[in-house]
Amino acid sequence: MPSNHRYTGLIDRYRSRLPVSESSRAVSLGEGNTPLIRLQNIPAIIQKEVDLYVKYEGLNPTGSFKDRGMTVAVTKAVEEGSRAILCASTGNTSASAAAYAARAGIKAFVLIPDGKIALGKLAQTMLYGAVIIQIKGNFDDGMRLVKEVAGQAPVTIVNSINPYRIEGQKTAAFEIVEELGRAPDFHCLPVGNAGNITAYWKGYCEYASQSRGLPAITDTRPVMAGYQAAGAAPFVKGEMVDHPETVATAIRIGHPQSWDHAWRAQKESGGWFECFEDAEILKVQKMLAENEGIFCEPASAASLAGALHDLASGKIPEGSLIVCTLTGNGLKDPDTAIQQCSLKPVTVEPKLDAVKRAISDRL
Ligand SMILES: *Cc1c(COP(=O)(O)O)cnc(C)c1O
Protein backbone atom coordinates (compact mmCIF):
# COMPACT_ATOMS: atom_id res chain seq x y z
CA MET A 1 0.00 0.00 0.00
CA PRO A 2 1.51 3.39 -0.93
CA SER A 3 2.27 5.63 2.02
CA ASN A 4 -0.15 8.26 0.77
CA HIS A 5 -2.96 5.70 0.65
CA ARG A 6 -6.39 7.02 1.50
CA TYR A 7 -9.49 4.90 1.75
CA THR A 8 -11.63 6.02 -1.18
CA GLY A 9 -14.60 3.65 -0.95
CA LEU A 10 -15.58 0.10 -1.68
CA ILE A 11 -15.49 0.35 -5.49
CA ASP A 12 -11.81 1.22 -5.45
CA ARG A 13 -11.11 -1.48 -2.85
CA TYR A 14 -13.02 -4.29 -4.60
CA ARG A 15 -13.10 -3.11 -8.21
CA SER A 16 -12.10 -6.49 -9.69
CA ARG A 17 -14.94 -8.21 -7.84
CA LEU A 18 -17.63 -5.73 -8.87
CA PRO A 19 -19.35 -5.14 -12.22
CA VAL A 20 -17.36 -1.96 -12.91
CA SER A 21 -14.52 -1.46 -15.37
CA GLU A 22 -11.05 -0.07 -14.66
CA SER A 23 -12.15 3.21 -16.21
CA SER A 24 -15.45 3.58 -14.32
CA ARG A 25 -15.32 6.75 -12.27
CA ALA A 26 -16.76 5.82 -8.88
CA VAL A 27 -19.49 7.98 -7.40
CA SER A 28 -18.29 7.54 -3.84
CA LEU A 29 -18.53 9.08 -0.39
CA GLY A 30 -16.01 6.74 1.25
CA GLU A 31 -18.58 4.06 2.11
CA GLY A 32 -17.74 0.60 3.48
CA ASN A 33 -14.76 -0.35 5.67
CA THR A 34 -17.03 -0.19 8.73
CA PRO A 35 -15.93 -1.39 12.18
CA LEU A 36 -16.40 -5.01 13.24
CA ILE A 37 -16.72 -4.63 17.00
CA ARG A 38 -16.37 -7.52 19.46
CA LEU A 39 -18.95 -7.25 22.23
CA GLN A 40 -17.20 -7.23 25.62
CA ASN A 41 -19.94 -6.96 28.20
CA ILE A 42 -23.05 -8.61 26.80
CA PRO A 43 -21.58 -12.16 26.68
CA ALA A 44 -20.93 -11.89 30.44
CA ILE A 45 -24.46 -10.61 31.06
CA ILE A 46 -26.00 -13.54 29.20
CA GLN A 47 -23.39 -15.89 30.71
CA LYS A 48 -22.34 -17.45 27.43
CA GLU A 49 -18.89 -18.18 26.05
CA VAL A 50 -19.19 -16.72 22.57
CA ASP A 51 -17.28 -14.61 20.10
CA LEU A 52 -20.00 -12.10 19.36
CA TYR A 53 -19.29 -9.30 16.88
CA VAL A 54 -21.36 -6.48 15.44
CA LYS A 55 -20.71 -5.06 11.97
CA TYR A 56 -21.57 -1.41 12.55
CA GLU A 57 -23.03 -0.32 9.24
CA GLY A 58 -24.46 2.80 10.84
CA LEU A 59 -21.03 4.38 10.25
CA ASN A 60 -21.49 4.53 6.49
CA PRO A 61 -21.68 8.06 5.00
CA THR A 62 -25.46 8.42 5.28
CA GLY A 63 -25.72 6.16 8.33
CA SER A 64 -26.85 2.84 6.86
CA PHE A 65 -25.61 -0.10 4.77
CA LYS A 66 -27.67 1.20 1.83
CA ASP A 67 -24.62 3.27 0.81
CA ARG A 68 -22.73 0.10 -0.20
CA GLY A 69 -25.31 -0.68 -2.83
CA MET A 70 -25.94 2.92 -3.78
CA THR A 71 -22.33 3.72 -4.72
CA VAL A 72 -22.41 0.93 -7.31
CA ALA A 73 -25.97 1.58 -8.51
CA VAL A 74 -25.37 5.32 -9.01
CA THR A 75 -21.93 4.78 -10.57
CA LYS A 76 -23.53 2.48 -13.14
CA ALA A 77 -26.55 4.75 -13.67
CA VAL A 78 -24.27 7.71 -14.44
CA GLU A 79 -22.05 5.56 -16.67
CA GLU A 80 -25.12 4.47 -18.62
CA GLY A 81 -26.18 8.09 -19.13
CA SER A 82 -29.01 8.29 -16.62
CA ARG A 83 -29.96 11.78 -15.42
CA ALA A 84 -32.32 10.72 -12.62
CA ILE A 85 -32.82 7.90 -10.11
CA LEU A 86 -35.99 6.72 -8.43
CA CYS A 87 -36.77 4.59 -5.39
CA ALA A 88 -39.42 3.64 -2.89
CA SER A 89 -38.12 3.71 0.64
CA THR A 90 -38.86 3.32 4.33
CA GLY A 91 -36.22 6.06 4.78
CA ASN A 92 -32.66 4.83 4.50
CA THR A 93 -32.71 4.07 0.79
CA SER A 94 -34.10 7.54 0.11
CA ALA A 95 -31.40 9.20 2.23
CA SER A 96 -28.70 7.23 0.47
CA ALA A 97 -30.12 7.75 -3.03
CA ALA A 98 -30.47 11.49 -2.36
CA ALA A 99 -26.85 11.78 -1.18
CA TYR A 100 -25.29 9.85 -4.06
CA ALA A 101 -27.46 11.69 -6.59
CA ALA A 102 -26.26 14.98 -5.13
CA ARG A 103 -22.67 13.74 -5.37
CA ALA A 104 -23.18 12.72 -9.00
CA GLY A 105 -25.07 15.87 -9.96
CA ILE A 106 -28.22 14.03 -11.01
CA LYS A 107 -31.79 14.11 -9.70
CA ALA A 108 -33.33 11.79 -7.12
CA PHE A 109 -37.04 11.08 -6.80
CA VAL A 110 -38.11 9.17 -3.70
CA LEU A 111 -41.46 7.69 -2.73
CA ILE A 112 -41.91 7.39 1.03
CA PRO A 113 -44.83 6.27 3.18
CA ASP A 114 -46.82 9.20 4.53
CA GLY A 115 -45.89 9.60 8.22
CA LYS A 116 -44.09 6.35 9.13
CA ILE A 117 -40.54 7.49 8.43
CA ALA A 118 -37.92 8.19 11.09
CA LEU A 119 -37.16 11.89 11.49
CA GLY A 120 -33.41 11.69 10.83
CA LYS A 121 -33.97 9.94 7.51
CA LEU A 122 -36.48 12.53 6.39
CA ALA A 123 -34.16 15.38 7.39
CA GLN A 124 -31.30 13.89 5.37
CA THR A 125 -33.38 13.28 2.28
CA MET A 126 -34.76 16.81 2.34
CA LEU A 127 -31.40 18.50 2.84
CA TYR A 128 -29.65 16.42 0.16
CA GLY A 129 -32.27 17.90 -2.16
CA ALA A 130 -34.28 14.92 -3.38
CA VAL A 131 -37.80 15.35 -4.71
CA ILE A 132 -39.90 13.66 -2.03
CA ILE A 133 -43.22 12.14 -3.00
CA GLN A 134 -45.23 11.01 0.03
CA ILE A 135 -47.55 8.09 -0.67
CA LYS A 136 -50.77 7.73 1.29
CA GLY A 137 -49.89 4.10 1.80
CA ASN A 138 -46.99 1.92 2.96
CA PHE A 139 -43.63 0.92 1.49
CA ASP A 140 -45.16 -1.93 -0.49
CA ASP A 141 -47.52 0.51 -2.24
CA GLY A 142 -44.56 2.77 -3.05
CA MET A 143 -42.57 -0.15 -4.45
CA ARG A 144 -45.43 -1.23 -6.71
CA LEU A 145 -45.76 2.33 -8.05
CA VAL A 146 -42.01 2.65 -8.66
CA LYS A 147 -42.06 -0.49 -10.79
CA GLU A 148 -45.09 0.76 -12.72
CA VAL A 149 -43.76 4.24 -13.37
CA ALA A 150 -40.24 3.08 -14.30
CA GLY A 151 -41.33 1.75 -17.68
CA GLN A 152 -42.86 5.13 -18.50
CA ALA A 153 -40.29 7.66 -17.28
CA PRO A 154 -36.55 8.01 -18.06
CA VAL A 155 -35.32 7.15 -14.59
CA THR A 156 -33.18 4.37 -13.10
CA ILE A 157 -34.65 2.40 -10.18
CA VAL A 158 -32.18 2.14 -7.30
CA ASN A 159 -34.15 -0.16 -5.00
CA SER A 160 -32.54 -3.50 -4.25
CA ILE A 161 -34.26 -5.02 -7.30
CA ASN A 162 -31.44 -3.16 -9.09
CA PRO A 163 -28.78 -5.92 -9.20
CA TYR A 164 -25.95 -3.40 -8.70
CA ARG A 165 -27.29 -2.74 -5.20
CA ILE A 166 -26.78 -6.38 -4.25
CA GLU A 167 -23.30 -6.36 -5.81
CA GLY A 168 -22.23 -3.41 -3.68
CA GLN A 169 -23.76 -4.80 -0.50
CA LYS A 170 -21.98 -8.17 -0.83
CA THR A 171 -18.70 -6.38 0.01
CA ALA A 172 -19.68 -6.34 3.69
CA ALA A 173 -19.20 -10.13 3.71
CA PHE A 174 -15.77 -9.69 2.06
CA GLU A 175 -14.72 -7.26 4.80
CA ILE A 176 -15.83 -9.64 7.55
CA VAL A 177 -13.97 -12.65 6.11
CA GLU A 178 -10.84 -10.57 5.56
CA GLU A 179 -10.90 -9.18 9.08
CA LEU A 180 -11.66 -12.46 10.89
CA GLY A 181 -9.52 -14.57 8.54
CA ARG A 182 -12.53 -16.85 8.13
CA ALA A 183 -16.29 -16.71 7.79
CA PRO A 184 -18.30 -16.61 11.04
CA ASP A 185 -20.29 -19.68 12.11
CA PHE A 186 -23.52 -17.68 12.20
CA HIS A 187 -24.49 -14.42 10.51
CA CYS A 188 -27.53 -12.63 11.94
CA LEU A 189 -29.43 -9.99 9.97
CA PRO A 190 -32.65 -8.01 10.18
CA VAL A 191 -34.81 -8.80 7.14
CA GLY A 192 -37.17 -6.42 5.32
CA ASN A 193 -37.02 -6.66 1.54
CA ALA A 194 -34.33 -9.31 2.03
CA GLY A 195 -31.87 -7.68 -0.37
CA ASN A 196 -29.19 -7.59 2.29
CA ILE A 197 -29.38 -11.25 3.34
CA THR A 198 -29.23 -12.06 -0.38
CA ALA A 199 -26.16 -9.86 -0.79
CA TYR A 200 -24.26 -11.26 2.21
CA TRP A 201 -24.90 -14.82 1.07
CA LYS A 202 -23.63 -13.93 -2.41
CA GLY A 203 -20.53 -12.37 -0.88
CA TYR A 204 -19.76 -15.36 1.34
CA CYS A 205 -20.35 -17.78 -1.53
CA GLU A 206 -18.05 -15.85 -3.87
CA TYR A 207 -15.35 -15.83 -1.24
CA ALA A 208 -15.72 -19.53 -0.49
CA SER A 209 -15.65 -20.56 -4.13
CA GLN A 210 -12.73 -18.25 -4.98
CA SER A 211 -14.77 -16.90 -7.85
CA ARG A 212 -13.47 -13.73 -9.47
CA GLY A 213 -9.95 -14.58 -8.39
CA LEU A 214 -10.34 -14.28 -4.64
CA PRO A 215 -7.70 -15.93 -2.44
CA ALA A 216 -8.78 -19.12 -0.67
CA ILE A 217 -8.95 -17.63 2.83
CA THR A 218 -11.95 -19.75 3.67
CA ASP A 219 -13.90 -22.70 2.46
CA THR A 220 -16.65 -22.25 4.99
CA ARG A 221 -19.79 -20.18 4.86
CA PRO A 222 -21.96 -19.09 7.79
CA VAL A 223 -25.43 -20.19 8.71
CA MET A 224 -27.65 -17.25 7.76
CA ALA A 225 -30.26 -16.27 10.36
CA GLY A 226 -32.85 -13.68 9.34
CA TYR A 227 -34.94 -11.81 11.90
CA GLN A 228 -38.14 -9.88 11.41
CA ALA A 229 -40.58 -7.88 13.51
CA ALA A 230 -43.63 -9.91 14.57
CA GLY A 231 -46.00 -7.48 12.85
CA ALA A 232 -44.08 -7.64 9.57
CA ALA A 233 -42.88 -11.22 9.28
CA PRO A 234 -43.73 -12.68 5.86
CA PHE A 235 -40.74 -15.08 5.94
CA VAL A 236 -41.84 -16.48 9.30
CA LYS A 237 -45.47 -16.81 8.17
CA GLY A 238 -44.43 -18.20 4.77
CA GLU A 239 -46.63 -15.73 2.93
CA MET A 240 -46.92 -12.03 2.11
CA VAL A 241 -48.37 -9.71 4.77
CA ASP A 242 -50.76 -6.99 3.65
CA HIS A 243 -50.68 -4.57 6.57
CA PRO A 244 -47.19 -4.73 8.10
CA GLU A 245 -46.76 -2.87 11.40
CA THR A 246 -43.69 -2.34 13.57
CA VAL A 247 -41.83 0.42 15.38
CA ALA A 248 -38.78 -0.78 13.41
CA THR A 249 -39.83 1.20 10.34
CA ALA A 250 -36.85 0.08 8.22
CA ILE A 251 -38.27 -3.45 8.18
CA ARG A 252 -41.96 -2.51 8.03
CA ILE A 253 -42.35 -4.47 4.79
CA GLY A 254 -44.96 -7.11 3.97
CA HIS A 255 -44.10 -7.94 0.36
CA PRO A 256 -40.33 -8.52 0.24
CA GLN A 257 -38.74 -7.98 -3.16
CA SER A 258 -35.99 -10.62 -2.77
CA TRP A 259 -38.36 -13.41 -1.66
CA ASP A 260 -36.84 -16.30 -3.67
CA HIS A 261 -33.22 -15.25 -3.15
CA ALA A 262 -33.67 -15.06 0.61
CA TRP A 263 -35.24 -18.53 0.78
CA ARG A 264 -32.30 -19.85 -1.20
CA ALA A 265 -29.84 -18.26 1.26
CA GLN A 266 -31.76 -19.83 4.14
CA LYS A 267 -31.87 -23.29 2.58
CA GLU A 268 -28.33 -23.38 1.22
CA SER A 269 -26.84 -22.14 4.49
CA GLY A 270 -29.00 -24.28 6.78
CA GLY A 271 -30.38 -21.10 8.34
CA TRP A 272 -33.78 -19.88 9.55
CA PHE A 273 -36.15 -16.96 9.96
CA GLU A 274 -37.65 -15.84 13.25
CA CYS A 275 -39.54 -12.82 14.51
CA PHE A 276 -39.75 -10.73 17.66
CA GLU A 277 -42.22 -8.34 19.23
CA ASP A 278 -41.35 -4.64 19.07
CA ALA A 279 -40.81 -4.54 22.86
CA GLU A 280 -38.11 -7.21 22.59
CA ILE A 281 -36.36 -5.41 19.73
CA LEU A 282 -36.36 -2.11 21.64
CA LYS A 283 -35.10 -3.80 24.80
CA VAL A 284 -32.08 -5.15 22.92
CA GLN A 285 -31.44 -1.79 21.22
CA LYS A 286 -31.22 -0.21 24.69
CA MET A 287 -29.18 -3.08 26.13
CA LEU A 288 -26.58 -2.66 23.38
CA ALA A 289 -26.37 1.09 23.94
CA GLU A 290 -26.14 0.86 27.74
CA ASN A 291 -23.69 -2.02 27.93
CA GLU A 292 -21.45 -1.55 24.90
CA GLY A 293 -21.84 2.11 23.90
CA ILE A 294 -23.21 1.24 20.48
CA PHE A 295 -26.28 3.07 19.20
CA CYS A 296 -28.19 1.40 16.37
CA GLU A 297 -31.66 1.99 15.02
CA PRO A 298 -34.54 -0.29 16.10
CA ALA A 299 -34.57 -2.46 12.95
CA SER A 300 -30.85 -3.15 13.38
CA ALA A 301 -31.36 -4.46 16.90
CA ALA A 302 -33.46 -7.33 15.51
CA SER A 303 -30.21 -9.07 14.49
CA LEU A 304 -28.80 -9.02 18.02
CA ALA A 305 -32.20 -9.85 19.53
CA GLY A 306 -32.15 -12.94 17.33
CA ALA A 307 -28.61 -13.95 18.27
CA LEU A 308 -29.33 -13.59 21.99
CA HIS A 309 -32.59 -15.51 21.71
CA ASP A 310 -31.01 -18.36 19.75
CA LEU A 311 -28.03 -18.53 22.12
CA ALA A 312 -30.44 -18.82 25.05
CA SER A 313 -32.39 -21.61 23.37
CA GLY A 314 -29.22 -23.44 22.31
CA LYS A 315 -30.03 -23.18 18.61
CA ILE A 316 -26.74 -21.28 18.34
CA PRO A 317 -24.25 -23.30 20.43
CA GLU A 318 -21.76 -21.80 22.88
CA GLY A 319 -18.30 -21.38 21.43
CA SER A 320 -19.72 -20.05 18.16
CA LEU A 321 -18.32 -17.12 16.21
CA ILE A 322 -21.29 -14.88 15.48
CA VAL A 323 -21.60 -11.66 13.49
CA CYS A 324 -24.69 -9.46 13.76
CA THR A 325 -25.11 -6.69 11.22
CA LEU A 326 -26.22 -3.40 12.73
CA THR A 327 -27.78 -2.01 9.58
CA GLY A 328 -28.38 1.61 10.58
CA ASN A 329 -27.31 4.34 13.00
CA GLY A 330 -29.39 5.05 16.10
CA LEU A 331 -29.33 8.79 15.30
CA LYS A 332 -31.75 8.07 12.46
CA ASP A 333 -34.65 7.68 14.87
CA PRO A 334 -34.21 9.94 17.92
CA ASP A 335 -37.93 9.94 18.81
CA THR A 336 -38.10 6.21 19.41
CA ALA A 337 -34.87 6.29 21.41
CA ILE A 338 -36.00 9.07 23.73
CA GLN A 339 -39.38 7.42 24.33
CA GLN A 340 -37.61 4.36 25.73
CA CYS A 341 -35.54 6.17 28.32
CA SER A 342 -36.88 6.25 31.87
CA LEU A 343 -33.82 8.22 32.99
CA LYS A 344 -34.75 11.80 32.10
CA PRO A 345 -32.35 14.77 32.29
CA VAL A 346 -32.01 16.30 35.77
CA THR A 347 -32.70 20.05 35.77
CA VAL A 348 -30.96 22.20 38.41
CA GLU A 349 -30.13 25.85 39.18
CA PRO A 350 -26.86 27.07 37.57
CA LYS A 351 -25.04 26.79 40.96
CA LEU A 352 -22.15 24.60 42.18
CA ASP A 353 -24.16 23.26 45.13
CA ALA A 354 -27.01 22.11 42.96
CA VAL A 355 -24.72 20.30 40.52
CA LYS A 356 -22.75 18.68 43.37
CA ARG A 357 -25.98 17.46 44.95
CA ALA A 358 -27.27 16.16 41.63
CA ILE A 359 -24.10 14.07 41.33
CA SER A 360 -23.78 12.84 44.92
CA ASP A 361 -27.48 11.84 45.09
CA ARG A 362 -26.91 9.50 42.16
CA LEU A 363 -23.48 8.00 42.72
C1 LIG B 1 -33.02 -1.41 4.55
C2 LIG B 1 -32.83 -1.73 5.97
C3 LIG B 1 -33.05 -3.01 6.51
C4 LIG B 1 -33.61 -4.14 5.69
O1 LIG B 1 -32.77 -4.59 4.68
P1 LIG B 1 -33.37 -5.46 3.49
O2 LIG B 1 -32.28 -5.56 2.51
O3 LIG B 1 -34.56 -4.68 2.98
O4 LIG B 1 -33.80 -6.76 4.07
C5 LIG B 1 -32.78 -3.24 7.84
N1 LIG B 1 -32.33 -2.25 8.64
C6 LIG B 1 -32.11 -1.02 8.17
C7 LIG B 1 -31.61 0.02 9.11
C8 LIG B 1 -32.34 -0.71 6.83
O5 LIG B 1 -32.13 0.53 6.40
PDB file of C-alpha atoms and ligand atoms in Angstrom, residues 64-66 92 190-196 250-251 297 299-300 327-328, ligand 1:
ATOM      1  CA  SER A  64     -26.846   2.837   6.857  1.00  0.00           C
ATOM      2  CA  PHE A  65     -25.614  -0.102   4.767  1.00  0.00           C
ATOM      3  CA  LYS A  66     -27.666   1.197   1.828  1.00  0.00           C
ATOM      4  CA  ASN A  92     -32.657   4.834   4.504  1.00  0.00           C
ATOM      5  CA  PRO A 190     -32.653  -8.009  10.176  1.00  0.00           C
ATOM      6  CA  VAL A 191     -34.815  -8.803   7.143  1.00  0.00           C
ATOM      7  CA  GLY A 192     -37.166  -6.424   5.320  1.00  0.00           C
ATOM      8  CA  ASN A 193     -37.017  -6.660   1.537  1.00  0.00           C
ATOM      9  CA  ALA A 194     -34.325  -9.314   2.032  1.00  0.00           C
ATOM     10  CA  GLY A 195     -31.870  -7.684  -0.366  1.00  0.00           C
ATOM     11  CA  ASN A 196     -29.188  -7.586   2.294  1.00  0.00           C
ATOM     12  CA  ALA A 250     -36.852   0.085   8.222  1.00  0.00           C
ATOM     13  CA  ILE A 251     -38.272  -3.450   8.184  1.00  0.00           C
ATOM     14  CA  GLU A 297     -31.663   1.993  15.022  1.00  0.00           C
ATOM     15  CA  ALA A 299     -34.566  -2.463  12.950  1.00  0.00           C
ATOM     16  CA  SER A 300     -30.851  -3.151  13.377  1.00  0.00           C
ATOM     17  CA  THR A 327     -27.779  -2.008   9.581  1.00  0.00           C
ATOM     18  CA  GLY A 328     -28.377   1.611  10.583  1.00  0.00           C
TER      19      GLY A 328
HETATM   20  C1  LIG B   1     -33.021  -1.413   4.546  1.00  0.00           C
HETATM   21  C2  LIG B   1     -32.835  -1.734   5.971  1.00  0.00           C
HETATM   22  C3  LIG B   1     -33.054  -3.014   6.506  1.00  0.00           C
HETATM   23  C4  LIG B   1     -33.612  -4.144   5.694  1.00  0.00           C
HETATM   24  O1  LIG B   1     -32.773  -4.587   4.676  1.00  0.00           O
HETATM   25  P1  LIG B   1     -33.369  -5.463   3.487  1.00  0.00           P
HETATM   26  O2  LIG B   1     -32.284  -5.564   2.509  1.00  0.00           O
HETATM   27  O3  LIG B   1     -34.561  -4.683   2.977  1.00  0.00           O
HETATM   28  O4  LIG B   1     -33.800  -6.763   4.069  1.00  0.00           O
HETATM   29  C5  LIG B   1     -32.784  -3.235   7.843  1.00  0.00           C
HETATM   30  N1  LIG B   1     -32.333  -2.250   8.642  1.00  0.00           N
HETATM   31  C6  LIG B   1     -32.108  -1.017   8.169  1.00  0.00           C
HETATM   32  C7  LIG B   1     -31.611   0.022   9.106  1.00  0.00           C
HETATM   33  C8  LIG B   1     -32.342  -0.710   6.831  1.00  0.00           C
HETATM   34  O5  LIG B   1     -32.129   0.531   6.397  1.00  0.00           O
END
